[in-house]
Tab-separated table of N, CA and C in Angstrom:
chain	number	residue	atom	x	y	z
P	1	GLN	N	0.846	-1.103	0.130
P	1	GLN	CA	0.042	-0.033	0.028
P	1	GLN	C	0.890	1.277	0.007
P	2	VAL	N	0.378	2.249	-0.478
P	2	VAL	CA	0.996	3.545	-0.665
P	2	VAL	C	0.425	4.399	0.722
P	3	PRO	N	1.486	4.808	1.542
P	3	PRO	CA	1.084	5.464	2.672
P	3	PRO	C	0.703	6.847	2.461
P	4	LEU	N	-0.148	7.473	3.155
P	4	LEU	CA	-0.623	8.797	3.443
P	4	LEU	C	-0.238	9.265	4.550
P	5	VAL	N	0.641	10.483	4.444
P	5	VAL	CA	1.382	11.038	5.623
P	5	VAL	C	0.574	12.170	6.270
P	6	GLU	N	0.075	12.228	7.365
P	6	GLU	CA	-0.534	13.260	8.147
P	6	GLU	C	0.439	14.128	8.979
P	7	SER	N	-0.016	15.260	9.107
P	7	SER	CA	0.755	16.283	9.817
P	7	SER	C	-0.235	17.390	10.303
P	8	GLY	N	0.136	17.973	11.316
P	8	GLY	CA	-0.622	19.233	11.789
P	8	GLY	C	-1.413	19.104	13.113
P	9	GLY	N	-1.374	18.005	13.560
P	9	GLY	CA	-1.834	17.679	14.909
P	9	GLY	C	-1.168	18.448	16.065
P	10	GLY	N	-1.868	18.393	17.098
P	10	GLY	CA	-1.304	18.941	18.197
P	10	GLY	C	-2.062	19.374	19.431
P	11	LEU	N	-1.610	19.947	20.294
P	11	LEU	CA	-2.277	20.426	21.425
P	11	LEU	C	-2.712	22.030	21.499
P	12	VAL	N	-4.147	22.302	21.554
P	12	VAL	CA	-4.630	23.887	21.375
P	12	VAL	C	-5.504	24.046	22.572
P	13	GLN	N	-5.569	25.380	22.683
P	13	GLN	CA	-6.672	25.763	23.648
P	13	GLN	C	-8.181	25.808	23.004
P	14	PRO	N	-9.185	25.587	23.654
P	14	PRO	CA	-10.398	26.012	23.140
P	14	PRO	C	-10.593	27.375	22.312
P	15	GLY	N	-11.154	27.296	21.220
P	15	GLY	CA	-11.261	28.310	20.580
P	15	GLY	C	-10.151	28.470	19.423
P	16	GLY	N	-9.161	27.756	19.533
P	16	GLY	CA	-8.023	27.787	18.746
P	16	GLY	C	-8.146	27.016	17.467
P	17	SER	N	-7.241	27.104	16.364
P	17	SER	CA	-7.131	26.482	15.197
P	17	SER	C	-6.098	25.574	14.938
P	18	LEU	N	-6.345	24.557	14.132
P	18	LEU	CA	-5.297	23.717	13.612
P	18	LEU	C	-5.579	23.500	12.050
P	19	ARG	N	-4.466	23.210	11.287
P	19	ARG	CA	-4.528	22.841	9.874
P	19	ARG	C	-3.954	21.600	9.721
P	20	LEU	N	-4.856	20.460	9.511
P	20	LEU	CA	-4.144	18.965	9.234
P	20	LEU	C	-3.943	18.852	7.783
P	21	SER	N	-2.973	18.221	7.220
P	21	SER	CA	-2.417	17.991	5.988
P	21	SER	C	-2.452	16.554	5.936
P	22	CYS	N	-2.743	15.899	4.568
P	22	CYS	CA	-2.584	14.615	4.253
P	22	CYS	C	-1.908	14.545	2.767
P	23	ALA	N	-0.992	13.862	2.638
P	23	ALA	CA	-0.313	13.800	1.329
P	23	ALA	C	0.228	12.427	1.049
P	24	ALA	N	0.096	11.985	-0.151
P	24	ALA	CA	0.688	10.786	-0.560
P	24	ALA	C	2.063	10.745	-1.039
P	25	SER	N	2.740	9.738	-0.716
P	25	SER	CA	4.207	9.524	-1.197
P	25	SER	C	4.364	9.459	-2.698
P	26	ARG	N	3.567	9.235	-3.317
P	26	ARG	CA	3.334	9.133	-4.904
P	26	ARG	C	1.940	9.495	-5.232
P	27	SER	N	1.906	9.676	-6.604
P	27	SER	CA	0.627	10.008	-7.083
P	27	SER	C	-0.307	8.832	-7.268
P	28	ILE	N	-1.649	9.153	-6.845
P	28	ILE	CA	-2.454	8.150	-6.905
P	28	ILE	C	-3.669	8.546	-7.987
P	29	SER	N	-4.051	7.561	-8.627
P	29	SER	CA	-5.051	7.852	-9.541
P	29	SER	C	-6.469	7.266	-9.145
P	30	SER	N	-7.440	7.890	-10.105
P	30	SER	CA	-8.714	7.461	-9.879
P	30	SER	C	-9.452	7.650	-8.304
P	31	ILE	N	-8.884	8.798	-7.921
P	31	ILE	CA	-9.471	9.249	-6.575
P	31	ILE	C	-10.909	9.735	-6.725
P	32	TYR	N	-11.811	8.944	-6.194
P	32	TYR	CA	-13.234	9.692	-6.147
P	32	TYR	C	-13.776	10.176	-4.867
P	33	ALA	N	-13.049	10.094	-3.787
P	33	ALA	CA	-13.301	10.663	-2.535
P	33	ALA	C	-12.194	10.632	-1.445
P	34	MET	N	-12.100	11.919	-0.862
P	34	MET	CA	-11.080	11.945	0.005
P	34	MET	C	-11.847	12.734	1.341
P	35	GLY	N	-11.321	11.994	2.530
P	35	GLY	CA	-12.134	12.279	3.687
P	35	GLY	C	-11.256	12.345	4.911
P	36	TRP	N	-11.885	12.865	5.873
P	36	TRP	CA	-11.181	12.953	7.463
P	36	TRP	C	-12.260	12.415	8.350
P	37	TYR	N	-11.739	11.273	9.029
P	37	TYR	CA	-12.282	10.579	10.202
P	37	TYR	C	-11.862	11.095	11.360
P	38	ARG	N	-12.418	10.790	12.494
P	38	ARG	CA	-11.857	11.071	13.822
P	38	ARG	C	-12.701	9.893	14.844
P	39	GLN	N	-11.679	9.572	15.787
P	39	GLN	CA	-12.014	8.770	16.800
P	39	GLN	C	-11.690	9.018	18.227
P	40	ALA	N	-12.667	9.334	19.041
P	40	ALA	CA	-12.407	9.772	20.348
P	40	ALA	C	-12.302	8.651	21.395
P	41	PRO	N	-11.765	8.784	22.534
P	41	PRO	CA	-11.845	7.656	23.321
P	41	PRO	C	-13.289	7.370	23.701
P	42	GLY	N	-13.632	6.158	23.774
P	42	GLY	CA	-15.025	5.616	24.040
P	42	GLY	C	-16.132	6.080	23.206
P	43	LYS	N	-15.668	6.492	21.993
P	43	LYS	CA	-16.754	6.970	20.956
P	43	LYS	C	-16.561	6.125	19.529
P	44	GLU	N	-17.378	6.181	18.875
P	44	GLU	CA	-17.275	5.347	17.444
P	44	GLU	C	-16.524	6.477	16.571
P	45	ARG	N	-15.938	5.738	15.555
P	45	ARG	CA	-15.214	6.575	14.544
P	45	ARG	C	-16.304	7.175	13.553
P	46	GLU	N	-16.084	8.471	13.437
P	46	GLU	CA	-17.057	9.193	12.473
P	46	GLU	C	-16.405	9.949	11.261
P	47	LEU	N	-17.070	9.990	10.342
P	47	LEU	CA	-16.568	10.857	9.069
P	47	LEU	C	-16.859	12.409	9.595
P	48	VAL	N	-15.948	13.220	9.498
P	48	VAL	CA	-16.160	14.586	9.919
P	48	VAL	C	-16.137	15.326	8.625
P	49	ALA	N	-15.476	15.267	7.456
P	49	ALA	CA	-15.336	15.724	6.228
P	49	ALA	C	-15.162	14.985	5.203
P	50	ALA	N	-15.687	15.419	3.983
P	50	ALA	CA	-15.317	14.453	2.771
P	50	ALA	C	-15.431	15.516	1.367
P	51	ILE	N	-14.590	15.247	0.478
P	51	ILE	CA	-14.754	15.612	-0.833
P	51	ILE	C	-14.910	14.650	-1.807
P	52	ILE	N	-15.991	14.773	-2.550
P	52	ILE	CA	-16.359	13.536	-3.428
P	52	ILE	C	-16.773	14.017	-4.659
P	53	THR	N	-16.139	13.242	-5.578
P	53	THR	CA	-16.280	13.647	-7.160
P	53	THR	C	-17.869	13.718	-7.475
P	54	ALA	N	-18.273	14.705	-8.084
P	54	ALA	CA	-19.669	14.906	-8.358
P	54	ALA	C	-19.789	15.644	-9.734
P	55	GLY	N	-20.133	15.028	-10.883
P	55	GLY	CA	-20.206	15.661	-12.158
P	55	GLY	C	-18.616	16.326	-12.605
P	56	THR	N	-18.771	17.580	-12.770
P	56	THR	CA	-17.670	18.111	-13.394
P	56	THR	C	-16.851	18.955	-12.217
P	57	ALA	N	-17.483	18.630	-11.076
P	57	ALA	CA	-16.871	19.453	-9.882
P	57	ALA	C	-17.029	18.492	-8.709
P	58	SER	N	-16.451	19.017	-7.550
P	58	SER	CA	-16.487	18.311	-6.241
P	58	SER	C	-17.442	18.727	-5.358
P	59	THR	N	-17.917	18.010	-4.526
P	59	THR	CA	-18.982	18.344	-3.546
P	59	THR	C	-18.334	18.055	-2.042
P	60	THR	N	-18.719	18.896	-1.139
P	60	THR	CA	-18.206	18.473	0.120
P	60	THR	C	-19.328	18.231	0.889
P	61	ASP	N	-18.891	17.418	2.112
P	61	ASP	CA	-20.007	17.129	3.217
P	61	ASP	C	-19.181	17.007	4.372
P	62	TYR	N	-19.978	17.454	5.448
P	62	TYR	CA	-19.386	17.499	6.947
P	62	TYR	C	-20.528	17.049	7.927
P	63	ALA	N	-19.890	16.536	8.857
P	63	ALA	CA	-20.836	16.202	9.960
P	63	ALA	C	-21.453	17.328	10.728
P	64	ASP	N	-22.446	16.997	11.257
P	64	ASP	CA	-23.388	18.215	11.990
P	64	ASP	C	-22.379	18.842	12.856
P	65	SER	N	-21.725	18.203	13.805
P	65	SER	CA	-20.922	18.551	14.685
P	65	SER	C	-19.884	19.715	14.381
P	66	VAL	N	-19.339	19.503	13.224
P	66	VAL	CA	-18.240	20.396	12.688
P	66	VAL	C	-18.699	21.377	11.552
P	67	LYS	N	-19.814	21.505	11.058
P	67	LYS	CA	-20.431	22.355	10.211
P	67	LYS	C	-20.165	24.028	10.603
P	68	GLY	N	-19.716	24.653	9.815
P	68	GLY	CA	-19.324	26.039	10.120
P	68	GLY	C	-18.054	26.289	10.711
P	69	ARG	N	-17.346	25.206	11.228
P	69	ARG	CA	-16.051	25.380	12.007
P	69	ARG	C	-14.734	24.747	11.193
P	70	PHE	N	-15.147	23.627	10.507
P	70	PHE	CA	-14.110	22.710	9.683
P	70	PHE	C	-14.277	22.995	8.212
P	71	THR	N	-13.214	22.992	7.432
P	71	THR	CA	-13.328	23.139	6.096
P	71	THR	C	-12.243	22.043	5.329
P	72	ILE	N	-12.823	21.442	4.580
P	72	ILE	CA	-11.940	20.400	3.734
P	72	ILE	C	-11.551	21.095	2.440
P	73	SER	N	-10.287	20.963	1.886
P	73	SER	CA	-9.889	21.339	0.770
P	73	SER	C	-8.719	20.686	0.263
P	74	LYS	N	-8.327	20.847	-1.080
P	74	LYS	CA	-7.239	20.206	-1.802
P	74	LYS	C	-6.462	21.298	-2.294
P	75	ASP	N	-5.035	20.868	-2.602
P	75	ASP	CA	-4.220	21.872	-3.236
P	75	ASP	C	-4.534	21.634	-4.835
P	76	ASN	N	-3.854	22.723	-5.508
P	76	ASN	CA	-3.791	22.663	-7.056
P	76	ASN	C	-3.664	21.489	-7.804
P	77	ALA	N	-2.645	20.776	-7.140
P	77	ALA	CA	-2.198	19.389	-7.895
P	77	ALA	C	-2.926	18.381	-7.393
P	78	GLU	N	-3.627	18.495	-6.384
P	78	GLU	CA	-4.785	17.544	-6.013
P	78	GLU	C	-4.020	16.253	-5.392
P	79	ASN	N	-2.818	16.537	-4.721
P	79	ASN	CA	-2.039	15.522	-4.301
P	79	ASN	C	-1.968	15.535	-2.690
P	80	THR	N	-2.632	16.737	-2.117
P	80	THR	CA	-2.745	16.978	-0.589
P	80	THR	C	-4.235	17.423	-0.344
P	81	VAL	N	-4.800	16.795	0.698
P	81	VAL	CA	-5.848	17.243	1.313
P	81	VAL	C	-5.914	17.829	2.702
P	82	TYR	N	-6.493	18.979	2.873
P	82	TYR	CA	-6.392	19.529	4.126
P	82	TYR	C	-7.684	19.610	5.062
P	83	LEU	N	-7.446	19.762	6.227
P	83	LEU	CA	-8.706	20.068	7.104
P	83	LEU	C	-8.379	21.171	8.177
P	84	GLN	N	-8.986	22.525	7.721
P	84	GLN	CA	-8.738	23.390	8.520
P	84	GLN	C	-9.977	23.398	9.780
P	85	MET	N	-9.500	23.548	10.889
P	85	MET	CA	-10.295	23.263	11.956
P	85	MET	C	-10.209	24.626	12.777
P	86	ASN	N	-11.404	25.357	12.891
P	86	ASN	CA	-11.384	26.466	13.472
P	86	ASN	C	-12.308	26.446	14.832
P	87	ASN	N	-12.124	27.389	15.702
P	87	ASN	CA	-13.012	27.480	17.097
P	87	ASN	C	-13.092	25.930	17.492
P	88	LEU	N	-12.018	25.322	17.776
P	88	LEU	CA	-11.969	24.106	18.266
P	88	LEU	C	-12.455	23.966	19.654
P	89	LYS	N	-13.184	22.907	19.972
P	89	LYS	CA	-13.681	22.602	21.209
P	89	LYS	C	-13.297	21.321	22.050
P	90	PRO	N	-13.368	21.286	23.176
P	90	PRO	CA	-12.893	19.947	23.865
P	90	PRO	C	-13.527	18.697	23.190
P	91	GLU	N	-14.536	18.827	22.732
P	91	GLU	CA	-15.223	17.440	22.160
P	91	GLU	C	-14.598	17.151	20.760
P	92	ASP	N	-13.677	17.938	20.261
P	92	ASP	CA	-13.120	17.749	19.017
P	92	ASP	C	-11.844	16.805	19.225
P	93	THR	N	-11.453	16.718	20.530
P	93	THR	CA	-10.338	15.880	20.786
P	93	THR	C	-10.430	14.363	20.325
P	94	ALA	N	-9.470	13.851	19.707
P	94	ALA	CA	-9.494	12.587	18.915
P	94	ALA	C	-8.319	12.540	18.092
P	95	VAL	N	-8.169	11.277	17.677
P	95	VAL	CA	-7.122	10.781	16.579
P	95	VAL	C	-8.001	10.934	15.247
P	96	TYR	N	-7.128	11.774	14.494
P	96	TYR	CA	-7.742	12.157	13.195
P	96	TYR	C	-7.116	11.388	12.010
P	97	TYR	N	-7.885	10.837	11.070
P	97	TYR	CA	-7.223	9.980	10.000
P	97	TYR	C	-7.907	10.435	8.687
P	98	CYS	N	-7.068	10.410	7.652
P	98	CYS	CA	-7.323	10.731	6.414
P	98	CYS	C	-7.484	9.463	5.456
P	99	LYS	N	-8.507	9.617	4.694
P	99	LYS	CA	-8.768	8.447	3.851
P	99	LYS	C	-8.996	8.875	2.296
P	100	TRP	N	-8.467	8.268	1.352
P	100	TRP	CA	-8.510	8.366	0.078
P	100	TRP	C	-9.036	7.279	-0.631
P	101	ALA	N	-10.345	7.335	-1.201
P	101	ALA	CA	-10.811	6.142	-1.773
P	101	ALA	C	-10.618	6.192	-3.341
P	102	THR	N	-10.221	5.161	-3.907
P	102	THR	CA	-10.173	4.794	-5.334
P	102	THR	C	-10.891	3.709	-5.741
P	103	VAL	N	-10.955	3.453	-7.019
P	103	VAL	CA	-11.808	2.386	-7.703
P	103	VAL	C	-11.242	1.114	-7.191
P	104	ASP	N	-9.827	1.178	-6.810
P	104	ASP	CA	-9.205	-0.125	-6.562
P	104	ASP	C	-9.151	-0.444	-5.161
P	105	ARG	N	-9.021	0.527	-4.406
P	105	ARG	CA	-8.615	0.294	-2.689
P	105	ARG	C	-8.807	1.414	-2.122
P	106	ASP	N	-8.819	1.677	-0.828
P	106	ASP	CA	-8.749	2.640	0.074
P	106	ASP	C	-7.254	2.819	0.668
P	107	TYR	N	-7.071	4.145	0.798
P	107	TYR	CA	-5.536	4.637	1.525
P	107	TYR	C	-5.935	5.187	2.595
P	108	TRP	N	-5.291	5.025	3.744
P	108	TRP	CA	-5.364	5.484	4.990
P	108	TRP	C	-4.266	6.221	5.525
P	109	GLY	N	-4.231	7.210	6.279
P	109	GLY	CA	-3.089	8.022	6.958
P	109	GLY	C	-2.869	7.156	8.294
P	110	GLN	N	-1.690	7.660	8.899
P	110	GLN	CA	-1.315	6.993	10.171
P	110	GLN	C	-2.007	7.431	11.410
P	111	GLY	N	-2.863	8.618	11.199
P	111	GLY	CA	-3.578	9.223	12.207
P	111	GLY	C	-2.579	10.419	13.016
P	112	THR	N	-3.231	11.456	13.362
P	112	THR	CA	-2.528	12.467	13.992
P	112	THR	C	-3.387	12.959	15.211
P	113	GLN	N	-2.855	12.993	16.452
P	113	GLN	CA	-3.674	13.297	17.541
P	113	GLN	C	-3.917	14.865	17.753
P	114	VAL	N	-5.318	15.027	17.879
P	114	VAL	CA	-5.868	16.578	18.116
P	114	VAL	C	-6.319	16.542	19.620
P	115	THR	N	-5.775	17.482	20.250
P	115	THR	CA	-6.160	17.666	21.725
P	115	THR	C	-6.395	19.100	22.151
P	116	VAL	N	-7.639	19.321	22.500
P	116	VAL	CA	-8.147	20.502	22.694
P	116	VAL	C	-8.338	20.654	24.272
P	117	SER	N	-7.595	21.306	25.099
P	117	SER	CA	-7.468	21.338	26.329
P	117	SER	C	-8.860	22.078	26.886
P	118	SER	N	-9.104	21.645	28.284
P	118	SER	CA	-10.041	22.232	28.982
P	118	SER	C	-9.869	22.981	30.099
């Protein structure tokens, strides 16, 4: 498998911001979706944001808990996906994983810890 390398996690205060990055070590073709998941202790893993190919453009989707605060985006080369997280809350504390879905298989990042202090 081709690893996706995540970066940008860390410890922040409530109300702060972080920007997560997810980049592939090589070019990956036929990507139809890119997404960010998170899993907090004692909670189910949830999809928090996704970019999905739709027609001639892409569409985005967000979990209700992050709408208005998180933004998913890609760079112009479409080899990196980002998650801009603003107005962070303690409930956002989790390990965040990126996933790229292709026709053949899924690619996962190693996970990055985001901790919002209380």
